Structures are given as C-alpha cells and as structure tokens.
Short mmCIF file of C-alpha atoms in Angstrom, two decimals:
data_model
loop_
_atom_site.label_atom_id
_atom_site.label_comp_id
_atom_site.label_asym_id
_atom_site.label_seq_id
_atom_site.Cartn_x
_atom_site.Cartn_y
_atom_site.Cartn_z
CA UNK W 1066 27.84 16.75 14.50
CA UNK W 1067 28.45 13.04 13.94
CA UNK W 1068 26.12 12.23 16.81
CA UNK W 1069 23.40 14.46 15.32
CA UNK W 1070 23.76 12.83 11.91
CA UNK W 1071 23.70 9.41 13.54
CA UNK W 1072 20.45 10.17 15.33
CA UNK W 1073 18.93 11.52 12.09
CA UNK W 1074 20.02 8.39 10.24
CA UNK W 1075 18.56 6.22 12.98
CA UNK W 1076 15.24 8.08 12.88
CA UNK W 1077 14.71 8.08 9.11
CA UNK W 1078 17.40 5.70 7.93
CA UNK W 1079 15.07 2.87 6.93
CA UNK W 1080 12.64 4.84 4.71
CA UNK W 1081 15.48 6.85 3.15
CA UNK W 1082 17.51 3.73 2.39
CA UNK W 1083 14.45 2.06 0.88
CA UNK W 1084 13.73 5.15 -1.19
CA UNK W 1085 17.29 5.26 -2.51
CA UNK W 1086 16.96 1.65 -3.64
CA UNK W 1087 13.65 2.42 -5.36
CA UNK W 1088 15.18 5.46 -7.10
CA UNK W 1089 18.03 3.32 -8.44
CA UNK W 1090 15.57 0.80 -9.89
CA UNK W 1091 13.46 3.61 -11.37
CA UNK W 1092 16.49 5.25 -12.99
CA UNK W 1093 17.48 1.95 -14.54
CA UNK W 1094 13.97 1.68 -15.97
CA UNK W 1095 14.27 5.11 -17.62
CA UNK W 1096 17.21 3.86 -19.69
CA UNK W 1097 14.97 1.33 -21.46
CA UNK W 1098 12.04 1.76 -23.84
CA UNK W 1099 9.11 3.99 -22.96
CA UNK W 1100 7.01 0.92 -22.22
CA UNK W 1101 9.45 -0.16 -19.51
CA UNK W 1102 9.28 3.29 -17.93
CA UNK W 1103 5.47 3.12 -17.87
CA UNK W 1104 5.69 -0.26 -16.18
CA UNK W 1105 8.10 1.20 -13.62
CA UNK W 1106 5.63 4.00 -12.84
CA UNK W 1107 2.95 1.35 -12.34
CA UNK W 1108 5.29 -0.46 -9.98
CA UNK W 1109 5.77 2.73 -7.96
CA UNK W 1110 2.00 3.08 -7.67
CA UNK W 1111 1.93 -0.49 -6.36
CA UNK W 1112 4.49 0.47 -3.72
CA UNK W 1113 2.20 3.25 -2.47
CA UNK W 1114 -0.77 0.86 -2.36
CA UNK W 1115 1.16 -1.87 -0.52
CA UNK W 1116 2.61 0.57 1.99
CA UNK W 1117 -0.91 1.91 2.57
CA UNK W 1118 -2.16 -1.61 3.31
CA UNK W 1119 0.88 -2.26 5.52
CA UNK W 1120 0.11 0.70 7.77
CA UNK W 1121 -3.00 -1.10 9.00
CA UNK W 1122 -2.21 -4.79 8.56
CA UNK W 1123 1.43 -4.67 9.61
CA UNK W 1124 0.76 -2.74 12.80
CA UNK W 1125 -2.57 -4.25 13.85
CA UNK W 1126 -2.18 -7.84 12.68
CA UNK W 1127 -5.76 -7.73 11.33
CA UNK W 1128 -5.97 -8.53 7.63
CA UNK W 1129 -8.10 -6.32 5.44
CA UNK W 1130 -9.29 -7.62 2.07
CA UNK W 1131 -11.28 -4.52 1.22
CA UNK W 1132 -8.63 -1.82 1.07
CA UNK W 1133 -8.93 -1.54 -2.68
CA UNK W 1134 -12.32 0.07 -2.08
CA UNK W 1135 -10.41 3.11 -0.78
CA UNK W 1136 -8.24 3.06 -3.90
CA UNK W 1137 -11.49 3.05 -5.90
CA UNK W 1138 -12.74 6.11 -4.01
CA UNK W 1139 -9.43 7.93 -4.46
CA UNK W 1140 -9.26 7.09 -8.15
CA UNK W 1141 -12.78 8.30 -8.93
CA UNK W 1142 -12.48 11.48 -6.89
CA UNK W 1143 -9.12 12.39 -8.42
CA UNK W 1144 -10.37 11.54 -11.91
CA UNK W 1145 -13.47 13.72 -11.52
CA UNK W 1146 -11.42 16.63 -10.20
CA UNK W 1147 -8.75 16.39 -12.89
CA UNK W 1148 -11.18 16.17 -15.82
CA UNK W 1149 -11.82 19.50 -17.59
CA UNK W 1150 -15.15 21.13 -16.78
CA UNK W 1151 -16.19 21.16 -20.44
CA UNK W 1152 -15.57 17.43 -20.80
CA UNK W 1153 -17.49 16.64 -17.61
CA UNK W 1154 -20.40 18.63 -18.95
CA UNK W 1155 -20.48 16.34 -21.98
CA UNK W 1156 -19.85 12.99 -20.26
CA UNK W 1157 -21.74 13.64 -17.01
CA UNK W 1158 -24.66 15.94 -17.86
CA UNK W 1159 -26.76 14.59 -14.98
CA UNK W 1160 -24.05 14.86 -12.32
CA UNK W 1161 -24.52 17.32 -9.43
CA UNK W 1162 -23.30 20.84 -10.16
CA UNK W 1163 -20.56 20.47 -7.54
CA UNK W 1164 -19.10 17.51 -9.42
CA UNK W 1165 -19.36 19.19 -12.86
CA UNK W 1166 -17.96 22.56 -11.87
CA UNK W 1167 -15.01 21.62 -9.65
CA UNK W 1168 -11.60 21.28 -11.27
CA UNK W 1169 -8.11 20.90 -9.81
CA UNK W 1170 -4.58 20.12 -10.91
CA UNK W 1171 -3.07 16.65 -10.59
CA UNK W 1172 -1.41 17.26 -7.20
CA UNK W 1173 -4.53 18.66 -5.57
CA UNK W 1174 -6.65 15.94 -7.16
CA UNK W 1175 -4.42 13.22 -5.66
CA UNK W 1176 -4.48 14.82 -2.20
CA UNK W 1177 -8.26 15.27 -2.27
CA UNK W 1178 -8.66 11.68 -3.48
CA UNK W 1179 -6.67 10.45 -0.49
CA UNK W 1180 -8.64 12.66 1.90
CA UNK W 1181 -11.93 11.42 0.48
CA UNK W 1182 -10.83 7.83 1.08
CA UNK W 1183 -9.80 8.75 4.64
CA UNK W 1184 -13.22 10.30 5.33
CA UNK W 1185 -14.96 7.16 4.10
CA UNK W 1186 -12.64 5.04 6.24
CA UNK W 1187 -13.39 7.17 9.30
CA UNK W 1188 -17.07 6.33 8.90
CA UNK W 1189 -16.67 2.58 8.42
CA UNK W 1190 -13.87 2.32 11.00
CA UNK W 1191 -16.34 2.78 13.86
CA UNK W 1192 -17.85 -0.71 13.50
CA UNK W 1193 -14.88 -2.42 11.81
CA UNK W 1194 -12.32 -1.50 14.48
CA UNK W 1195 -14.27 -3.44 17.10
CA UNK W 1196 -14.00 -6.81 15.36
CA UNK W 1197 -11.06 -8.92 14.38
CA UNK W 1198 -10.03 -12.25 12.94
CA UNK W 1199 -12.27 -13.91 10.37
CA UNK W 1200 -15.12 -11.47 11.10
CA UNK W 1201 -12.93 -8.51 10.13
CA UNK W 1202 -11.82 -10.21 6.92
CA UNK W 1203 -15.40 -10.94 5.86
CA UNK W 1204 -16.50 -7.42 6.74
CA UNK W 1205 -13.78 -5.84 4.61
CA UNK W 1206 -14.66 -8.12 1.68
CA UNK W 1207 -18.27 -6.99 1.92
CA UNK W 1208 -17.00 -3.40 1.92
CA UNK W 1209 -15.12 -4.01 -1.32
CA UNK W 1210 -18.18 -5.57 -2.95
CA UNK W 1211 -20.45 -2.74 -1.82
CA UNK W 1212 -18.18 0.01 -3.18
CA UNK W 1213 -17.76 -1.80 -6.48
CA UNK W 1214 -21.54 -2.13 -6.87
CA UNK W 1215 -22.07 1.56 -6.06
CA UNK W 1216 -19.45 2.59 -8.62
CA UNK W 1217 -21.05 0.30 -11.23
CA UNK W 1218 -24.58 1.65 -10.66
CA UNK W 1219 -24.05 5.38 -10.03
CA UNK W 1220 -24.53 6.35 -13.66
CA UNK W 1221 -24.79 10.12 -13.13
CA UNK W 1222 -21.37 10.40 -11.45
CA UNK W 1223 -19.28 7.33 -12.34
CA UNK W 1224 -20.85 6.48 -15.74
CA UNK W 1225 -21.50 2.97 -14.42
CA UNK W 1226 -19.65 0.11 -16.09
CA UNK W 1227 -18.25 2.48 -18.73
CA UNK W 1228 -16.16 4.24 -16.12
CA UNK W 1229 -14.36 7.54 -16.50
CA UNK W 1230 -12.16 8.17 -19.50
CA UNK W 1231 -10.14 11.04 -20.95
CA UNK W 1232 -8.65 11.81 -17.52
CA UNK W 1233 -5.55 14.02 -17.89
CA UNK W 1234 -2.51 11.84 -17.21
CA UNK W 1235 -0.41 13.46 -14.51
CA UNK W 1236 1.38 10.53 -12.85
CA UNK W 1237 4.91 10.76 -14.17
CA UNK W 1238 8.05 9.12 -12.81
CA UNK W 1239 9.05 12.11 -10.61
CA UNK W 1240 5.48 12.45 -9.29
CA UNK W 1241 5.27 8.76 -8.45
CA UNK W 1242 8.68 8.83 -6.74
CA UNK W 1243 7.63 11.84 -4.69
CA UNK W 1244 4.51 10.08 -3.42
CA UNK W 1245 6.50 6.91 -2.69
CA UNK W 1246 8.76 8.97 -0.45
CA UNK W 1247 5.75 10.51 1.29
CA UNK W 1248 4.20 7.08 1.85
CA UNK W 1249 7.43 5.66 3.28
CA UNK W 1250 7.93 8.59 5.65
CA UNK W 1251 4.31 8.54 6.82
CA UNK W 1252 4.33 4.78 7.42
CA UNK W 1253 7.68 4.84 9.24
CA UNK W 1254 6.80 7.84 11.38
CA UNK W 1255 3.49 6.29 12.37
CA UNK W 1256 4.89 2.91 13.37
CA UNK W 1257 7.54 4.59 15.54
CA UNK W 1258 5.03 6.94 17.14
CA UNK W 1259 3.17 6.22 20.37
CA UNK W 1260 0.08 5.32 18.31
CA UNK W 1261 1.95 2.72 16.29
CA UNK W 1262 3.70 1.24 19.31
CA UNK W 1263 0.42 0.88 21.20
CA UNK W 1264 -1.24 -0.76 18.20
CA UNK W 1265 1.64 -3.21 17.81
CA UNK W 1266 1.36 -4.02 21.48
CA UNK W 1267 -2.30 -4.92 20.94
CA UNK W 1268 -1.25 -7.15 18.04
CA UNK W 1269 1.11 -8.98 20.36
CA UNK W 1270 -1.47 -9.46 23.11
CA UNK W 1271 -4.83 -7.73 22.77
CA UNK W 1272 -6.04 -8.68 26.25
CA UNK W 1273 -2.89 -7.46 27.97
CA UNK W 1274 -2.92 -4.25 25.93
CA UNK W 1275 -6.53 -3.52 26.90
CA UNK W 1276 -5.73 -4.30 30.55
CA UNK W 1277 -2.88 -1.79 30.46
CA UNK W 1278 -5.23 0.98 29.35
CA UNK W 1279 -4.82 0.85 25.56
CA UNK W 1280 -8.06 1.39 23.65
CA UNK W 1281 -7.60 -1.17 20.90
CA UNK W 1282 -10.59 -0.01 18.77
CA UNK W 1283 -9.32 3.58 18.81
CA UNK W 1284 -5.79 2.58 17.84
CA UNK W 1285 -7.08 0.37 15.03
CA UNK W 1286 -9.34 3.15 13.83
CA UNK W 1287 -6.46 5.64 13.62
CA UNK W 1288 -4.34 3.18 11.62
CA UNK W 1289 -7.31 2.32 9.41
CA UNK W 1290 -7.92 5.97 8.45
CA UNK W 1291 -4.24 6.70 7.82
CA UNK W 1292 -3.95 3.50 5.78
CA UNK W 1293 -7.02 4.46 3.75
CA UNK W 1294 -5.50 7.88 2.95
CA UNK W 1295 -2.35 6.32 1.47
CA UNK W 1296 -4.41 3.70 -0.37
CA UNK W 1297 -6.64 6.45 -1.78
CA UNK W 1298 -3.55 8.32 -2.94
CA UNK W 1299 -2.39 5.15 -4.70
CA UNK W 1300 -5.75 4.81 -6.42
CA UNK W 1301 -5.62 8.45 -7.52
CA UNK W 1302 -2.13 8.00 -8.93
CA UNK W 1303 -3.34 4.92 -10.79
CA UNK W 1304 -6.26 6.80 -12.38
CA UNK W 1305 -4.01 9.70 -13.42
CA UNK W 1306 -1.47 7.30 -14.87
CA UNK W 1307 -3.84 5.33 -17.11
CA UNK W 1308 -6.20 8.20 -17.89
CA UNK W 1309 -9.24 6.07 -17.09
CA UNK W 1310 -10.89 4.11 -14.30
CA UNK W 1311 -13.81 1.70 -14.04
CA UNK W 1312 -15.47 -0.29 -11.22
CA UNK W 1313 -13.63 -3.50 -12.08
CA UNK W 1314 -10.11 -2.09 -11.80
CA UNK W 1315 -9.74 -2.25 -8.01
CA UNK W 1316 -11.55 -5.49 -7.40
CA UNK W 1317 -10.56 -9.06 -6.54
CA UNK W 1318 -7.66 -9.41 -9.01
CA UNK W 1319 -5.89 -6.28 -7.82
CA UNK W 1320 -6.73 -7.09 -4.20
CA UNK W 1321 -5.11 -10.50 -4.56
CA UNK W 1322 -2.03 -8.94 -6.19
CA UNK W 1323 -1.51 -6.32 -3.47
CA UNK W 1324 -1.99 -8.85 -0.65
CA UNK W 1325 0.46 -11.20 -2.36
CA UNK W 1326 3.05 -8.42 -2.46
CA UNK W 1327 2.68 -7.74 1.26
CA UNK W 1328 2.72 -11.42 2.26
CA UNK W 1329 5.72 -12.34 0.12
CA UNK W 1330 7.76 -9.38 1.28
CA UNK W 1331 6.80 -9.72 4.93
CA UNK W 1332 3.79 -8.04 6.50
CA UNK W 1333 5.65 -7.31 9.72
CA UNK W 1334 7.98 -4.62 8.38
CA UNK W 1335 8.02 -1.63 6.05
CA UNK W 1336 11.04 -3.15 4.35
CA UNK W 1337 9.00 -6.26 3.59
CA UNK W 1338 6.20 -4.19 2.08
CA UNK W 1339 8.63 -2.47 -0.30
CA UNK W 1340 10.62 -5.59 -1.19
CA UNK W 1341 7.45 -7.57 -1.84
CA UNK W 1342 5.87 -4.88 -4.03
CA UNK W 1343 8.99 -4.49 -6.18
CA UNK W 1344 9.62 -8.24 -6.52
CA UNK W 1345 6.02 -9.21 -7.30
CA UNK W 1346 5.56 -6.27 -9.70
CA UNK W 1347 8.53 -7.50 -11.72
CA UNK W 1348 7.44 -11.15 -11.54
CA UNK W 1349 3.84 -10.32 -12.49
CA UNK W 1350 4.98 -8.39 -15.55
CA UNK W 1351 7.21 -11.26 -16.72
CA UNK W 1352 4.31 -13.68 -16.28
CA UNK W 1353 1.92 -11.38 -18.17
CA UNK W 1354 4.32 -11.29 -21.09
CA UNK W 1355 4.54 -15.07 -20.96
CA UNK W 1356 0.74 -15.20 -21.12
CA UNK W 1357 0.94 -13.27 -24.37
CA UNK W 1358 3.56 -15.58 -25.87
CA UNK W 1359 6.82 -13.81 -25.01
CA UNK W 1360 9.23 -14.69 -22.21
CA UNK W 1361 12.32 -12.51 -21.85
CA UNK W 1362 12.15 -11.71 -25.55
CA UNK W 1363 11.79 -15.34 -26.62
CA UNK W 1364 8.60 -16.73 -28.21
CA UNK W 1365 6.78 -19.22 -25.98
CA UNK W 1366 3.32 -20.85 -26.17
CA UNK W 1367 0.68 -18.43 -24.90
CA UNK W 1368 -0.80 -19.49 -21.59
CA UNK W 1369 -3.75 -17.29 -20.52
CA UNK W 1370 -4.13 -17.14 -16.76
CA UNK W 1371 -0.51 -18.15 -16.13
CA UNK W 1372 0.24 -15.12 -13.95
CA UNK W 1373 -2.56 -15.81 -11.47
CA UNK W 1374 -1.69 -19.50 -11.22
CA UNK W 1375 2.02 -18.94 -10.65
CA UNK W 1376 1.47 -16.14 -8.14
CA UNK W 1377 -0.99 -18.33 -6.27
CA UNK W 1378 1.51 -21.19 -6.11
CA UNK W 1379 4.29 -18.86 -4.97
CA UNK W 1380 2.02 -17.44 -2.26
CA UNK W 1381 1.10 -20.91 -0.93
CA UNK W 1382 4.72 -22.07 -0.93
CA UNK W 1383 5.83 -18.92 0.88
CA UNK W 1384 3.12 -19.29 3.51
CA UNK W 1385 4.20 -22.89 4.13
CA UNK W 1386 7.97 -22.45 4.03
CA UNK W 1387 8.52 -18.88 5.18
CA UNK W 1388 5.43 -17.35 6.84
CA UNK W 1389 7.36 -14.21 7.75
CA UNK W 1390 8.01 -13.38 4.10
CA UNK W 1391 11.31 -12.63 2.38
CA UNK W 1392 12.39 -10.25 5.14
CA UNK W 1393 11.08 -12.33 8.03
CA UNK W 1394 9.42 -9.23 9.49
CA UNK W 1395 12.77 -7.46 9.98
CA UNK W 1396 13.62 -3.92 8.96
CA UNK W 1397 16.57 -2.81 6.91
CA UNK W 1398 19.34 -1.55 9.20
CA UNK W 1399 20.93 1.83 8.54
CA UNK W 1400 24.74 1.50 8.79
CA UNK W 1401 26.24 3.74 11.45
CA UNK W 1402 29.76 5.13 11.39
CA UNK W 1403 31.42 5.99 14.69
CA UNK W 1404 33.78 8.90 14.89
CA UNK W 1405 36.66 9.33 17.26
CA UNK W 1406 34.45 11.06 19.81
CA UNK W 1407 31.63 8.55 19.62
CA UNK W 1408 31.37 5.69 22.02
CA UNK W 1409 30.79 2.42 20.16
CA UNK W 1410 27.79 0.40 21.29
CA UNK W 1411 28.48 -2.49 23.66
CA UNK W 1412 28.81 -5.83 21.97
CA UNK W 1413 27.51 -8.91 23.69
CA UNK W 1414 29.07 -12.25 22.78
CA UNK W 1415 25.71 -13.98 23.09
CA UNK W 1416 23.06 -11.56 21.83
CA UNK W 1417 22.74 -8.45 19.73
CA UNK W 1418 21.08 -5.24 20.85
CA UNK W 1419 17.36 -5.86 21.24
CA UNK W 1420 14.89 -4.17 18.95
CA UNK W 1421 12.18 -2.35 20.95
CA UNK W 1422 9.57 -3.55 18.42
CA UNK W 1423 10.93 -7.07 18.06
CA UNK W 1424 8.40 -8.46 20.49
CA UNK W 1425 5.52 -7.35 18.33
CA UNK W 1426 6.96 -8.17 14.90
CA UNK W 1427 4.69 -10.21 12.70
CA UNK W 1428 5.51 -13.87 12.91
CA UNK W 1429 7.93 -13.45 15.85
CA UNK W 1430 7.73 -16.33 18.26
CA UNK W 1431 4.42 -16.90 19.97
CA UNK W 1432 3.03 -13.59 18.66
CA UNK W 1433 2.34 -15.12 15.28
CA UNK W 1434 -0.06 -17.55 16.92
CA UNK W 1435 -1.96 -14.72 18.58
CA UNK W 1436 -2.20 -12.54 15.48
CA UNK W 1437 -5.71 -11.67 14.28
CA UNK W 1438 -6.05 -13.04 10.78
CA UNK W 1439 -8.89 -14.68 8.91
#
C-alpha cells in the first residue's frame, strides 16, 4: 500500500502540492474584505492563463507573444453563450441566428470557449509550428494584432469597441480553484507524456531530435493547441468574472503581464509558472494601489504608470541576474516517506538522483543557448 501511495504521489505530487498551496492562499483571501476575495479570484484566473502559456513555451522553448488572442476568443465565445437570449436580441440584433439563439450555463460556456480557442489554434498552428526563434515571436504578435482588430470591427457579433456587457458572472472562488486544478493536472500530465518528452527533446536539440525521428512541427502543434485550450478557458473565466469584455482587454498590457509572470517564476517548470503568477499578481496589485495613492493602507503620492515601470525593471533585473527565474527551472519535489518494507533509494556522496527531464530544462547548461526565443 505504501508503495502504491508513493507511486501516486510521484505521479501527481507536484500539481497536487502546488494546488494545496494555492488553496491555502485563496482561503486566506476569503477572510478579508470582499474586494480582496475578488482580487484573489483574478489571481487564480492569471494562474490558468500562465499555465496555459507554459504548456507551449515551457516545453517547446519557443516564445509566443500572441497567446492572449486565444484568451480573447475564449472570453467572447463564453460571454456570448452565457448571455441570456433576450438580452442578445436587444444588444446584437444583427448577429447570426446561431449566435442569438444559443445559450449555455457558465461551465459549458467556459468549456466551449476553450474548445473554440483550440480550434482556432489548430488552424494557425499549421504554419506557425514550422518556424521558430524571432520569426515565431513576430508571427504570434501579428496574430494578436489581427484578432484584436477583428474583435474591434465585428460590430454585429462583438459590438466593436463597446464590447460585450451584462454577462452573467459565474467565476466564483470554487469555480476558479476547480479550473486551476484542471490546468495543473493537464499541464503536468502532458509534460510527462511521450508527447511532452519528445517536445522537450526538440527544445534541447532540434536537429538531433529530428534526426532521431521526432516530427518537431507536429509536436509543437499538439502543444500549441493544448496551450490554446487552457488559455481560452482562462479568457472565458475572466469574462465571466468581470461580466464584460472588450477588444482591448487581452492586448499588449495583459500580454506583458502574463509573460512577466512566466519569466519571473521560471519558464522551465510548472512550479515556476505557478510561483510567478502568484508573486506577480500580488506585486501588481500593490503597485496599482500605489498608483492610486495608497500603499499598504498608507497615503502616498499618486504615480500613474508605476506598475508597468516597476514590473519592467524587475523583469530586466531577473533576466540579467537569474535567467532561470525564481525556481531556476526546477520542479517542486513531493516528499516521500519510506515504510519498513520499502527499500530506500541509493544515496550517492557526489550526486543526487538524476531527473529524466533535467537535460531539457529551460536554462540548464548549454540548452539555454540553443533555446528558440526571439
């Protein structure tokens, strides 16, 4: 029995331990004012978005600056599905009948929003998965711009710059925690699967991976679609939390924030994605309050734009001093207890037990110099 529990802990120990830590922080937030709880729910949505980005970037080594376009798709689709039919008839009289007549509950709306983002990603993944480096970064930026323009001009469906409003708010603390757990389990299962291992091998050495029979474009495409699904879910949760969405929500500011979270935490590990999202969410909120003239409850001179400046400085310093992020690309280790019948692992006086994915961790040794990044 102890051996079975040990294997279960080893298989899912990291995402479960991360989830327990997130639950503790969320429960602490519920003891404060309602505004703090709303901020905590927003932080949980950020965790889903960062984990979604990590699934592609962390495993492929190719940076994507256009993932918020999938959050935009997920947010609009979920918002349109969750809005009552009567309200859509008033706000969107020129929309197609399929858009006006369909209605779903919050859970179904979030799932469909994620699936819609995955379908869009499957289409654009065909050309994008064949390029890397600076070309991939520029292509994803153009994708973000294109989706934002479409959302701003499609008056009959998105209401243009006005955006969608009066969306039923269904993203509560338990709902957000449930989707965080799903995102963690999906990301962890993928990176430990044969697909994730092959993609990480291509990140380590693309030429050697292709020579060994790995189809790098296919592996990147799979990760891209799965990543888009989780990002679309995050966008849907965001829309159902605020009750509104517009084309400017998931644009450059939010893109910069999500990338900062992943970089500061450590893009080479799921643990880094979670740590970075929680830490930067808290720091960004403190800085936003300082912009408005309040710092930890004390009056301070208002400094508009302070959050962006400080986050930019922190990002540059981290890239210079600790490129691997706060976690250095390492995963949280699940503690194992050995019973009387268990054989303890051998201990070497010179080296610890090797990690099968250590050779492809982001920023590990010479791999960091071969990583595709713009």
